[in-house]
Amino acid sequence: MDVTTSAPRGAGPRGASASAPALKVQGLSKTFPGGKGLRDVDIEIAPGTVRALLGQNGCGKSTFIKVLAGVYQPDAGATAEVLGNELSLGSSRGAREAGLRFIHQDLGLISTLDVTDNLSLGSSYANTGWLSGSRERRRAQRLLDRYGIEIDVRQRLDHLSPAEQTLVAIARALGDDDSSAPRLIVLDEPTAALQSAEVALLFGLIERLKAEGNTVMYVSHRLDEVFAIADDVTVLRDGAVVANRPVAELDHDSLVELILGRTVEGIEPGQVHRDAPIVLEARDLCGATVETADLTLGRGEIVGITGLLGSGYEDLLFLLAGAKPRERGTIELDGQLVEIADPHAAVGHGIAFAPADRKRLSSIQGWSLRENITLPRVPTGAGRWLGGRAEHRDVKPWLELVRVRHSANSLLSTLSGGNQQRVVLARWLRIDAKVLLLQEPTSGVDTGAKHDIYVALREAAAGGAAVLFSSSDPEELAAVADRVIVMSDGAVTTELSGGSLTVDNLIRASLAVAPQGERAS
Amino acid sequence: MTSPADTAAEPVETASIPASTSRRSARGGGSGGLLLRFSGLYIWAAIIVVFGALVPQTFLTVQTATGIATNEAVTIIVAVGLLFSLAAGGFDLSMAQNLGFAAVVVATLSTVGGHGPWFSALVAIALSTAVGAINGFFVSVIRINSLIATLAMTSILLAATRLVSGQQFRGPLPDALRETSNAEPAGVPILVLYALIVAAAAWYLLEHTPFGRRLYATGANPEAAFLAGVRTGRHLFASFVITGFAAGLAGVLLAGKIGSVGPDIGPSYLLPSFAACFLGTTQLKPGKFNVWGTILSILLLATGVKGLQLLGGEQWITDAFNGLALLTAVSVAVVSARRAQSGRTVRRSTGRSAP
Ligand SMILES: Nc1ncnc2c1ncn2[C@@H]1O[C@H](COP(=O)(O)OP(=O)(O)OP(=O)(O)O)[C@@H](O)[C@H]1O
Ligand SMILES: [Mg+2]
């Protein structure tokens, strides 16, 4: 537990000259028991700039950040400097005292506590010997206000959306000390769960921090963001640095090639299946943040769903899967009225549901890939004997399908974030569902692998499944979906397809501005 | 139809496994992990060697070996039953008193009650199973913390035990019951055979059926399990029923073994059972409540205690030995798991994921 926030930082002259890099790392390697990790990484970041750290899933971005943060010990031989002062790697205290601040991919918040406690735990409670709830709440509120974040500080963390949780984690890492010493703020995929509006908020914050003289290092798989916010990029491939370059020298395609070592072809546009037989029909659904929603999904269709935070587009999938209580409404599958009381019933009817919160809701981190994948439909051979080897054989093709190269017996927690996402997808593709409900299926997945996932979804659709996926990325929706449903205020307000399904129209529709083109009732 | 309230999953409180991160060392195949995984066997061997050298005439005898096996058979049965609720994320503190209750019921019914031995045994086991079902009801339907629910149940069972026994020893039990527990077919104490059968059945259920897999899922991450289609409430309920059934069975066998039952025999099984289950999570399948690890732990602890007794140690030495062994073993497992993870990990608060 970190209780060293008030340690003196930037007190007195530290030999820092204006030209000394905000971070300089040389010869950094990290070997895991499995072998992979980092190889001889060199990075130098100029103060007051934004550096994007890019690379495929499992290339070592999070590992690099965790070594900086002192979560992992590096192999011997690495050196690091912050503003000209030596930084001893592998010590979380040292990193903090040097002014490094981290927002890890898994956020590191406690989901059963409220926002106030999560913020206070990070920065130690006001030191008065008497813990006053209202004082802590005011402090937490001030902290959020300072960064323009609108969240009720009394909410429990697990009642917040992933996006809101990210904002809390950022606020917590930045802390409320007003010292003017420059900091290096490291964000590991902060936007993976954020909406465009919130990304803008985060970018505003990053610009502000940068203007105050801070330096930012930032991991993302969304390349458009890199061009919007970064000054330089560092690209990792298989644990080694392949490029340190200014963004100005690059365009989208050359960046993709740097990351992948190859180019990616675009996704073929989907055909519109207007006359496909209806698989799922929901009428007047109501529950959680959904006020009333009608929805039909046809065989072989890939339908996107989006909206602003709290518009109900996230909860609609929970309702369809029986994962949140439904107050009203009916669901028909293949023309038959069905009662979906809980996810067990949903799975029984061939409805697969993968929520966005990978770590907490869609996986068991301490289990192997094999056990995670088979959980919804545990295989049994003759005499109901569950055998490891048969299970292994069962799981293997699905791992291959999503291109995960780890052994089925590895623990899920040893996979990189993007690869975990692929395992979750493999789990649900495996049950051969009629309806696939996926939240943010490519969150944290790299450019090359996104393409693989889209292809896998197309194949599932071609095999007769109906796919409904939520996404906060308009480009993905426009590129992958045959049709996109936009919700606002708990109701379906717009449906876009064909020529009107464009990034522009999607953003307009989410913001409830009239789109150019057709408009559904 | 049980629609969970506001949240996405049925909230089920979780029994924390002290060594849950150490599973990596088992799978990762690091030599340190392997050493730790079988450390129980080495320690057991060391105990045998040490006491064998110190008190060879009394310790290294068939009598001592069968004595330990017979004595611990009852503990094995009740501890293996306890594994089910622990695997599903619940604590059943009442299982020891439930055992004592079953013993008193069978003894009372078959002696002063004048009922037949089999009828008495069945009633005792059925009552204990019902107690498990009541625990399960409060934990999975009413959803109160299992520690609280079973603590309350312990107190109620204590009262029931006193009431039924009339605060007196009940005995001698009918021959049929005593024979059931004390026979020695081919020289093997029959209780040991029962324990083996129960252990094998539990191992099959937990490790090789979808039911077992779903129990573990319920314990590991109830929300994720619920969303993956596991009926977590039912599985938690079932696990308490099984724990209750095993306690009843162990109680009846124990009553037959000792022949005359006093009102206070239950509680002494509480610590050894919990200790063995948690010690067991460091053995053979680290990070997981598992049958053979639990049995290894029971035998290891019992052998150590027996050696100390033969050395002339007093009763308090036994208790100290049990407690220290548990603390040491679990600490070693937790620390080395952390090492295996990242050289030297400095863990920040990672919420749920940190055990
Ligand atoms: N604790 C660990 N034990 C063993 N291997 C690990 C561990 N943590 C990470 N790895 C491995 O190290 C490699 C780098 O992982 P890392 O998490 O740094 O990837 P990443 O670049 O952040 O990917 P993503 O974009 O998917 O988040 C992966 O192959 C991963 O499986
Ligand atoms: Mg990562």
mmCIF file of C-alpha atoms in Angstrom, chain A residues 1-2 30 32-33 69-73 90-92 96 102 104 106 108-112 158-159 172 318 322-325 339 341-344 347 353 355 359-364 366-368 370-371 374-380 383-388 391 409 411 413-414 427-428, chain B residues 1-10 20-25 27-30 203-231 234-235 287-288 339-354:
data_model
loop_
_atom_site.group_PDB
_atom_site.id
_atom_site.type_symbol
_atom_site.label_atom_id
_atom_site.label_comp_id
_atom_site.label_asym_id
_atom_site.label_seq_id
_atom_site.Cartn_x
_atom_site.Cartn_y
_atom_site.Cartn_z
ATOM 1 C CA MET A 1 0.000 0.000 0.000
ATOM 2 C CA ASP A 2 1.286 3.353 -0.942
ATOM 3 C CA LYS A 30 12.954 -8.263 -18.450
ATOM 4 C CA PHE A 32 9.639 -13.947 -17.542
ATOM 5 C CA PRO A 33 9.643 -17.646 -16.636
ATOM 6 C CA ALA A 69 6.552 1.608 -11.805
ATOM 7 C CA GLY A 70 8.500 -0.898 -9.742
ATOM 8 C CA VAL A 71 5.864 -3.601 -10.021
ATOM 9 C CA TYR A 72 8.339 -5.862 -11.843
ATOM 10 C CA GLN A 73 12.075 -6.154 -11.259
ATOM 11 C CA GLY A 90 12.149 -1.788 -9.671
ATOM 12 C CA SER A 91 11.241 0.370 -6.709
ATOM 13 C CA SER A 92 7.741 1.774 -6.594
ATOM 14 C CA ARG A 96 6.953 7.901 -7.070
ATOM 15 C CA PHE A 102 0.978 5.522 -13.378
ATOM 16 C CA HIS A 104 -2.138 0.787 -15.229
ATOM 17 C CA ASP A 106 -6.040 -2.869 -14.923
ATOM 18 C CA GLY A 108 -5.858 -0.893 -9.685
ATOM 19 C CA LEU A 109 -9.021 0.316 -7.998
ATOM 20 C CA ILE A 110 -11.001 -1.517 -5.346
ATOM 21 C CA SER A 111 -14.379 -2.264 -6.811
ATOM 22 C CA THR A 112 -16.223 -2.792 -3.549
ATOM 23 C CA ASP A 158 -18.426 -1.396 -9.412
ATOM 24 C CA HIS A 159 -21.509 0.691 -10.086
ATOM 25 C CA ARG A 172 -6.191 9.172 -8.189
ATOM 26 C CA PHE A 318 -27.201 -7.175 -20.031
ATOM 27 C CA GLY A 322 -30.677 -12.046 -18.412
ATOM 28 C CA ALA A 323 -27.768 -10.564 -16.490
ATOM 29 C CA LYS A 324 -29.767 -7.664 -15.114
ATOM 30 C CA PRO A 325 -33.394 -7.882 -14.044
ATOM 31 C CA GLU A 339 -38.080 -16.578 -20.681
ATOM 32 C CA ALA A 341 -34.286 -15.305 -16.271
ATOM 33 C CA ASP A 342 -30.535 -15.464 -15.906
ATOM 34 C CA PRO A 343 -27.391 -16.003 -17.975
ATOM 35 C CA HIS A 344 -27.733 -19.733 -17.446
ATOM 36 C CA VAL A 347 -26.611 -19.846 -22.579
ATOM 37 C CA PHE A 353 -22.773 -12.593 -23.647
ATOM 38 C CA PRO A 355 -19.353 -8.029 -20.946
ATOM 39 C CA LYS A 359 -11.007 -8.576 -15.596
ATOM 40 C CA ARG A 360 -13.991 -8.602 -13.301
ATOM 41 C CA LEU A 361 -16.917 -9.929 -15.308
ATOM 42 C CA SER A 362 -15.801 -11.925 -18.282
ATOM 43 C CA SER A 363 -12.940 -14.022 -17.026
ATOM 44 C CA ILE A 364 -11.428 -15.774 -14.050
ATOM 45 C CA GLY A 366 -6.363 -17.107 -11.800
ATOM 46 C CA TRP A 367 -7.609 -19.896 -14.079
ATOM 47 C CA SER A 368 -6.031 -21.378 -17.157
ATOM 48 C CA ARG A 370 -8.629 -23.874 -20.977
ATOM 49 C CA GLU A 371 -10.864 -23.580 -17.928
ATOM 50 C CA THR A 374 -14.942 -24.112 -21.369
ATOM 51 C CA LEU A 375 -16.835 -22.615 -18.406
ATOM 52 C CA PRO A 376 -20.130 -21.835 -20.170
ATOM 53 C CA ARG A 377 -20.311 -25.344 -21.572
ATOM 54 C CA VAL A 378 -18.044 -27.683 -19.701
ATOM 55 C CA PRO A 379 -17.298 -30.662 -21.932
ATOM 56 C CA THR A 380 -17.787 -34.198 -20.739
ATOM 57 C CA GLY A 383 -19.614 -41.280 -18.069
ATOM 58 C CA ARG A 384 -19.471 -37.549 -17.420
ATOM 59 C CA TRP A 385 -15.723 -37.685 -16.851
ATOM 60 C CA LEU A 386 -14.085 -34.299 -17.255
ATOM 61 C CA GLY A 387 -10.549 -34.987 -18.426
ATOM 62 C CA GLY A 388 -7.786 -32.442 -18.899
ATOM 63 C CA GLU A 391 -10.575 -30.553 -22.758
ATOM 64 C CA ASN A 409 -2.774 -24.399 -19.681
ATOM 65 C CA LEU A 411 -2.881 -18.811 -16.549
ATOM 66 C CA SER A 413 -3.389 -13.497 -15.851
ATOM 67 C CA THR A 414 -0.049 -14.036 -17.609
ATOM 68 C CA ARG A 427 -15.001 -18.809 -25.094
ATOM 69 C CA TRP A 428 -18.161 -17.493 -26.660
ATOM 70 C CA MET B 1 -36.377 -17.772 -11.020
ATOM 71 C CA THR B 2 -33.929 -15.717 -9.064
ATOM 72 C CA SER B 3 -33.262 -12.400 -10.653
ATOM 73 C CA PRO B 4 -30.281 -10.870 -8.952
ATOM 74 C CA ALA B 5 -30.943 -7.485 -7.508
ATOM 75 C CA ASP B 6 -29.246 -4.484 -9.014
ATOM 76 C CA THR B 7 -25.854 -5.839 -9.767
ATOM 77 C CA ALA B 8 -25.006 -8.086 -12.598
ATOM 78 C CA ALA B 9 -24.184 -11.104 -10.514
ATOM 79 C CA GLU B 10 -25.360 -12.927 -7.490
ATOM 80 C CA SER B 20 -4.261 -18.530 -4.721
ATOM 81 C CA THR B 21 -1.445 -16.836 -6.579
ATOM 82 C CA SER B 22 0.813 -19.790 -6.114
ATOM 83 C CA ARG B 23 -0.959 -21.686 -8.804
ATOM 84 C CA ARG B 24 1.424 -20.158 -11.269
ATOM 85 C CA SER B 25 4.365 -21.933 -9.696
ATOM 86 C CA ARG B 27 1.873 -24.629 -13.862
ATOM 87 C CA GLY B 28 4.879 -22.513 -14.696
ATOM 88 C CA GLY B 29 7.026 -25.496 -13.906
ATOM 89 C CA GLY B 30 9.681 -23.516 -12.038
ATOM 90 C CA TRP B 203 -11.983 -36.024 -5.962
ATOM 91 C CA TYR B 204 -14.096 -37.246 -8.859
ATOM 92 C CA LEU B 205 -16.846 -34.733 -8.171
ATOM 93 C CA LEU B 206 -14.548 -31.772 -7.704
ATOM 94 C CA GLU B 207 -11.957 -32.427 -10.376
ATOM 95 C CA HIS B 208 -13.691 -34.421 -13.064
ATOM 96 C CA THR B 209 -17.268 -33.280 -13.367
ATOM 97 C CA PRO B 210 -18.761 -30.054 -14.673
ATOM 98 C CA PHE B 211 -20.387 -29.688 -11.260
ATOM 99 C CA GLY B 212 -16.994 -29.443 -9.585
ATOM 100 C CA ARG B 213 -15.700 -27.039 -12.183
ATOM 101 C CA ARG B 214 -18.674 -24.786 -11.607
ATOM 102 C CA LEU B 215 -18.232 -24.960 -7.832
ATOM 103 C CA TYR B 216 -14.677 -23.723 -8.197
ATOM 104 C CA ALA B 217 -15.832 -21.012 -10.603
ATOM 105 C CA THR B 218 -18.375 -19.863 -8.028
ATOM 106 C CA GLY B 219 -15.611 -19.582 -5.454
ATOM 107 C CA ALA B 220 -13.060 -17.991 -7.786
ATOM 108 C CA ASN B 221 -15.170 -15.174 -9.225
ATOM 109 C CA PRO B 222 -18.899 -15.411 -8.523
ATOM 110 C CA GLU B 223 -19.825 -12.533 -10.809
ATOM 111 C CA ALA B 224 -17.898 -13.799 -13.805
ATOM 112 C CA ALA B 225 -19.167 -17.323 -13.173
ATOM 113 C CA PHE B 226 -22.763 -16.101 -13.027
ATOM 114 C CA LEU B 227 -22.365 -14.237 -16.304
ATOM 115 C CA ALA B 228 -20.826 -17.303 -17.903
ATOM 116 C CA GLY B 229 -24.050 -19.161 -17.186
ATOM 117 C CA VAL B 230 -23.184 -20.838 -13.881
ATOM 118 C CA ARG B 231 -26.065 -20.916 -11.419
ATOM 119 C CA ARG B 234 -27.534 -23.309 -6.528
ATOM 120 C CA HIS B 235 -23.945 -24.428 -6.513
ATOM 121 C CA GLY B 287 -3.778 -22.378 -4.983
ATOM 122 C CA LYS B 288 -6.757 -24.670 -5.086
ATOM 123 C CA ARG B 339 8.500 -14.332 -5.806
ATOM 124 C CA ALA B 340 7.713 -16.599 -8.719
ATOM 125 C CA GLN B 341 5.500 -13.944 -10.187
ATOM 126 C CA SER B 342 8.043 -11.251 -10.759
ATOM 127 C CA GLY B 343 11.362 -11.674 -9.083
ATOM 128 C CA ARG B 344 10.429 -9.414 -6.256
ATOM 129 C CA THR B 345 6.959 -8.071 -6.647
ATOM 130 C CA VAL B 346 5.898 -4.915 -4.988
ATOM 131 C CA ARG B 347 2.173 -5.266 -5.198
ATOM 132 C CA ARG B 348 0.046 -2.218 -5.255
ATOM 133 C CA SER B 349 -3.560 -2.437 -4.290
ATOM 134 C CA THR B 350 -5.076 -4.193 -7.238
ATOM 135 C CA GLY B 351 -8.477 -4.573 -5.725
ATOM 136 C CA ARG B 352 -10.213 -7.813 -6.382
ATOM 137 C CA SER B 353 -7.361 -9.555 -8.043
ATOM 138 C CA ALA B 354 -5.115 -9.407 -5.021
#
